[in-house]
Structure formats: structure tokens, C-alpha cells
């Protein structure tokens, strides 16, 4: 479970990297929400999953320090 959270958080980080470098929000593009900042039910669910995975990843990584 922890490994999956880290992978999902990394995918979310890659999405933010694409936003920063190219202005491309891959989640919005795939979920047909449109451009960066536009959301629909699918994109919002994906963003929530990324957020939860990030919190879990932080807890796991901080426990291993």
C-alpha cells in the first residue's frame, strides 16, 4: 500500500512538473476537463487521489527517517 502511494504521488508530481514546464495539465487533458484550472468530476477525483497519496507518502517517508 505504501509503495503504491509513493508511485501515485510521483505521478502527481510529474503532472505538476508538466504544468510548470509546458503549461500542460495531463489530468485535465485526459479527463476532458480542458485546460489547466478546468475541472470535472473525474479530474477532481484524480487530484484528491494524488493528494491522499502524497500525505501517505510523507507519513511513510518520515517514519523511515
Tab-separated table of N, CA and C in Angstrom:
chain	number	residue	atom	x	y	z
A	1	UNK	N	0.825	-1.203	0.000
A	1	UNK	CA	0.000	0.000	0.000
A	1	UNK	C	0.866	1.263	0.000
A	2	UNK	N	1.928	1.236	0.824
A	2	UNK	CA	2.780	2.409	0.899
A	2	UNK	C	3.512	2.659	-0.415
A	3	UNK	N	3.945	1.579	-1.055
A	3	UNK	CA	4.631	1.719	-2.338
A	3	UNK	C	3.728	2.315	-3.393
A	4	UNK	N	2.474	1.888	-3.403
A	4	UNK	CA	1.504	2.427	-4.356
A	4	UNK	C	1.292	3.920	-4.116
A	5	UNK	N	1.213	4.310	-2.848
A	5	UNK	CA	1.035	5.734	-2.527
A	5	UNK	C	2.205	6.554	-3.038
A	6	UNK	N	3.407	6.024	-2.903
A	6	UNK	CA	4.589	6.759	-3.371
A	6	UNK	C	4.574	6.874	-4.894
A	7	UNK	N	4.191	5.814	-5.580
A	7	UNK	CA	4.121	5.848	-7.051
A	7	UNK	C	3.068	6.858	-7.509
A	8	UNK	N	1.886	6.826	-6.892
A	8	UNK	CA	0.813	7.754	-7.278
A	8	UNK	C	1.240	9.197	-6.984
A	9	UNK	N	1.889	9.422	-5.844
A	9	UNK	CA	2.372	10.765	-5.528
A	9	UNK	C	3.417	11.219	-6.550
A	10	UNK	N	4.261	10.307	-6.994
A	10	UNK	CA	5.261	10.649	-8.006
A	10	UNK	C	4.592	11.019	-9.328
A	11	UNK	N	3.550	10.294	-9.703
A	11	UNK	CA	2.813	10.623	-10.930
A	11	UNK	C	2.196	12.013	-10.807
A	12	UNK	N	1.645	12.326	-9.631
A	12	UNK	CA	1.105	13.666	-9.394
A	12	UNK	C	2.180	14.733	-9.506
A	13	UNK	N	3.367	14.423	-8.990
A	13	UNK	CA	4.478	15.366	-9.086
A	13	UNK	C	4.895	15.579	-10.536
A	14	UNK	N	4.886	14.514	-11.309
A	14	UNK	CA	5.214	14.634	-12.738
A	14	UNK	C	4.187	15.519	-13.435
A	15	UNK	N	2.905	15.358	-13.076
A	15	UNK	CA	1.871	16.204	-13.658
A	15	UNK	C	2.150	17.679	-13.350
A	16	UNK	N	2.529	17.976	-12.099
A	16	UNK	CA	2.838	19.360	-11.747
A	16	UNK	C	4.091	19.850	-12.462
A	17	UNK	N	5.040	18.962	-12.685
A	17	UNK	CA	6.214	19.332	-13.468
A	17	UNK	C	5.843	19.713	-14.890
A	18	UNK	N	4.925	18.959	-15.486
A	18	UNK	CA	4.445	19.285	-16.834
A	18	UNK	C	3.718	20.625	-16.856
A	19	UNK	N	2.955	20.897	-15.798
A	19	UNK	CA	2.264	22.186	-15.709
A	19	UNK	C	3.291	23.315	-15.655
A	20	UNK	N	4.310	23.144	-14.828
A	20	UNK	CA	5.323	24.191	-14.681
A	20	UNK	C	6.167	24.396	-15.915
A	21	UNK	N	6.542	23.309	-16.572
A	21	UNK	CA	7.428	23.419	-17.729
A	21	UNK	C	6.709	23.797	-19.015
A	22	UNK	N	5.543	23.198	-19.223
A	22	UNK	CA	4.880	23.338	-20.521
A	22	UNK	C	3.458	23.886	-20.454
A	23	UNK	N	2.950	24.129	-19.259
A	23	UNK	CA	1.569	24.575	-19.122
A	23	UNK	C	0.580	23.474	-19.472
A	24	UNK	N	1.034	22.221	-19.419
A	24	UNK	CA	0.199	21.078	-19.791
A	24	UNK	C	-0.266	20.356	-18.544
A	25	UNK	N	-1.562	20.377	-18.289
A	25	UNK	CA	-2.139	19.633	-17.175
A	25	UNK	C	-2.652	18.318	-17.749
A	26	UNK	N	-1.861	17.267	-17.580
A	26	UNK	CA	-2.186	15.972	-18.167
A	26	UNK	C	-3.503	15.416	-17.633
A	27	UNK	N	-3.788	15.635	-16.353
A	27	UNK	CA	-5.046	15.147	-15.778
A	27	UNK	C	-6.226	15.819	-16.455
A	28	UNK	N	-6.169	17.128	-16.620
A	28	UNK	CA	-7.260	17.851	-17.281
A	28	UNK	C	-7.408	17.401	-18.730
A	29	UNK	N	-6.292	17.176	-19.399
A	29	UNK	CA	-6.342	16.756	-20.800
A	29	UNK	C	-6.960	15.358	-20.937
A	30	UNK	N	-6.554	14.435	-20.070
A	30	UNK	CA	-7.057	13.068	-20.163
A	30	UNK	C	-8.518	12.983	-19.751
A	31	UNK	N	-8.904	13.767	-18.748
A	31	UNK	CA	-10.279	13.681	-18.241
A	31	UNK	C	-11.240	14.576	-19.017
A	32	UNK	N	-10.797	15.144	-20.093
A	32	UNK	CA	-11.572	16.060	-20.945
A	32	UNK	C	-12.081	17.280	-20.186
A	33	UNK	N	-11.388	17.640	-19.095
A	33	UNK	CA	-11.768	18.854	-18.370
A	33	UNK	C	-11.375	20.091	-19.170
A	34	UNK	N	-10.391	19.936	-20.042
A	34	UNK	CA	-9.966	21.072	-20.861
A	34	UNK	C	-8.565	21.499	-20.534
A	35	UNK	N	-8.395	22.779	-20.270
A	35	UNK	CA	-7.066	23.312	-19.995
A	35	UNK	C	-6.832	23.426	-18.496
A	36	UNK	N	-5.621	23.837	-18.139
A	36	UNK	CA	-5.233	23.949	-16.738
A	36	UNK	C	-6.224	24.812	-15.962
A	37	UNK	N	-6.644	24.300	-14.831
A	37	UNK	CA	-7.587	25.027	-13.991
A	37	UNK	C	-9.021	24.581	-14.182
A	38	UNK	N	-9.323	23.990	-15.320
A	38	UNK	CA	-10.659	23.466	-15.550
A	38	UNK	C	-10.781	22.111	-14.859
A	39	UNK	N	-11.923	21.862	-14.246
A	39	UNK	CA	-12.112	20.581	-13.568
A	39	UNK	C	-13.467	19.985	-13.918
A	40	UNK	N	-13.542	18.694	-13.742
A	40	UNK	CA	-14.810	17.977	-13.794
A	40	UNK	C	-14.741	16.924	-12.696
A	41	UNK	N	-15.742	16.084	-12.595
A	41	UNK	CA	-15.792	15.091	-11.520
A	41	UNK	C	-14.579	14.168	-11.572
A	42	UNK	N	-14.203	13.738	-12.763
A	42	UNK	CA	-13.086	12.800	-12.907
A	42	UNK	C	-11.776	13.463	-12.494
A	43	UNK	N	-11.512	14.661	-13.000
A	43	UNK	CA	-10.244	15.319	-12.668
A	43	UNK	C	-10.168	15.642	-11.186
A	44	UNK	N	-11.282	16.056	-10.587
A	44	UNK	CA	-11.265	16.340	-9.148
A	44	UNK	C	-10.981	15.085	-8.349
A	45	UNK	N	-11.544	13.953	-8.754
A	45	UNK	CA	-11.276	12.682	-8.060
A	45	UNK	C	-9.798	12.306	-8.179
A	46	UNK	N	-9.234	12.493	-9.358
A	46	UNK	CA	-7.815	12.176	-9.555
A	46	UNK	C	-6.949	13.081	-8.688
A	47	UNK	N	-7.279	14.375	-8.616
A	47	UNK	CA	-6.497	15.295	-7.783
A	47	UNK	C	-6.597	14.909	-6.307
A	48	UNK	N	-7.762	14.472	-5.853
A	48	UNK	CA	-7.921	14.030	-4.464
A	48	UNK	C	-7.071	12.787	-4.214
A	49	UNK	N	-7.076	11.854	-5.154
A	49	UNK	CA	-6.251	10.644	-5.018
A	49	UNK	C	-4.776	11.020	-4.938
A	50	UNK	N	-4.332	11.941	-5.790
A	50	UNK	CA	-2.941	12.408	-5.735
A	50	UNK	C	-2.632	13.019	-4.368
A	51	UNK	N	-3.542	13.822	-3.853
A	51	UNK	CA	-3.332	14.471	-2.564
A	51	UNK	C	-3.242	13.476	-1.419
A	52	UNK	N	-4.150	12.515	-1.381
A	52	UNK	CA	-4.128	11.487	-0.339
A	52	UNK	C	-2.841	10.674	-0.442
A	53	UNK	N	-2.461	10.328	-1.656
A	53	UNK	CA	-1.222	9.568	-1.853
A	53	UNK	C	-0.014	10.367	-1.379
A	54	UNK	N	-0.021	11.655	-1.609
A	54	UNK	CA	1.080	12.490	-1.151
A	54	UNK	C	1.189	12.520	0.362
A	55	UNK	N	0.061	12.617	1.041
A	55	UNK	CA	0.072	12.606	2.512
A	55	UNK	C	0.569	11.259	3.027
A	56	UNK	N	0.075	10.180	2.442
A	56	UNK	CA	0.536	8.847	2.855
A	56	UNK	C	2.035	8.696	2.599
A	57	UNK	N	2.492	9.152	1.444
A	57	UNK	CA	3.916	9.060	1.127
A	57	UNK	C	4.766	9.846	2.123
A	58	UNK	N	4.298	11.035	2.521
A	58	UNK	CA	5.037	11.814	3.512
A	58	UNK	C	5.104	11.096	4.852
A	59	UNK	N	3.998	10.498	5.266
A	59	UNK	CA	3.983	9.758	6.530
A	59	UNK	C	4.930	8.581	6.470
A	60	UNK	N	4.876	7.830	5.373
A	60	UNK	CA	5.746	6.661	5.220
A	60	UNK	C	7.218	7.073	5.201
A	61	UNK	N	7.520	8.092	4.429
A	61	UNK	CA	8.915	8.523	4.328
A	61	UNK	C	9.417	9.110	5.637
A	62	UNK	N	8.575	9.859	6.355
A	62	UNK	CA	9.006	10.429	7.632
A	62	UNK	C	9.188	9.343	8.685
A	63	UNK	N	8.431	8.270	8.605
A	63	UNK	CA	8.578	7.151	9.550
A	63	UNK	C	9.875	6.399	9.303
A	64	UNK	N	10.399	6.486	8.084
A	64	UNK	CA	11.627	5.773	7.735
A	64	UNK	C	12.882	6.590	7.957
A	65	UNK	N	12.729	7.818	8.438
A	65	UNK	CA	13.907	8.676	8.663
A	65	UNK	C	14.489	8.393	10.027
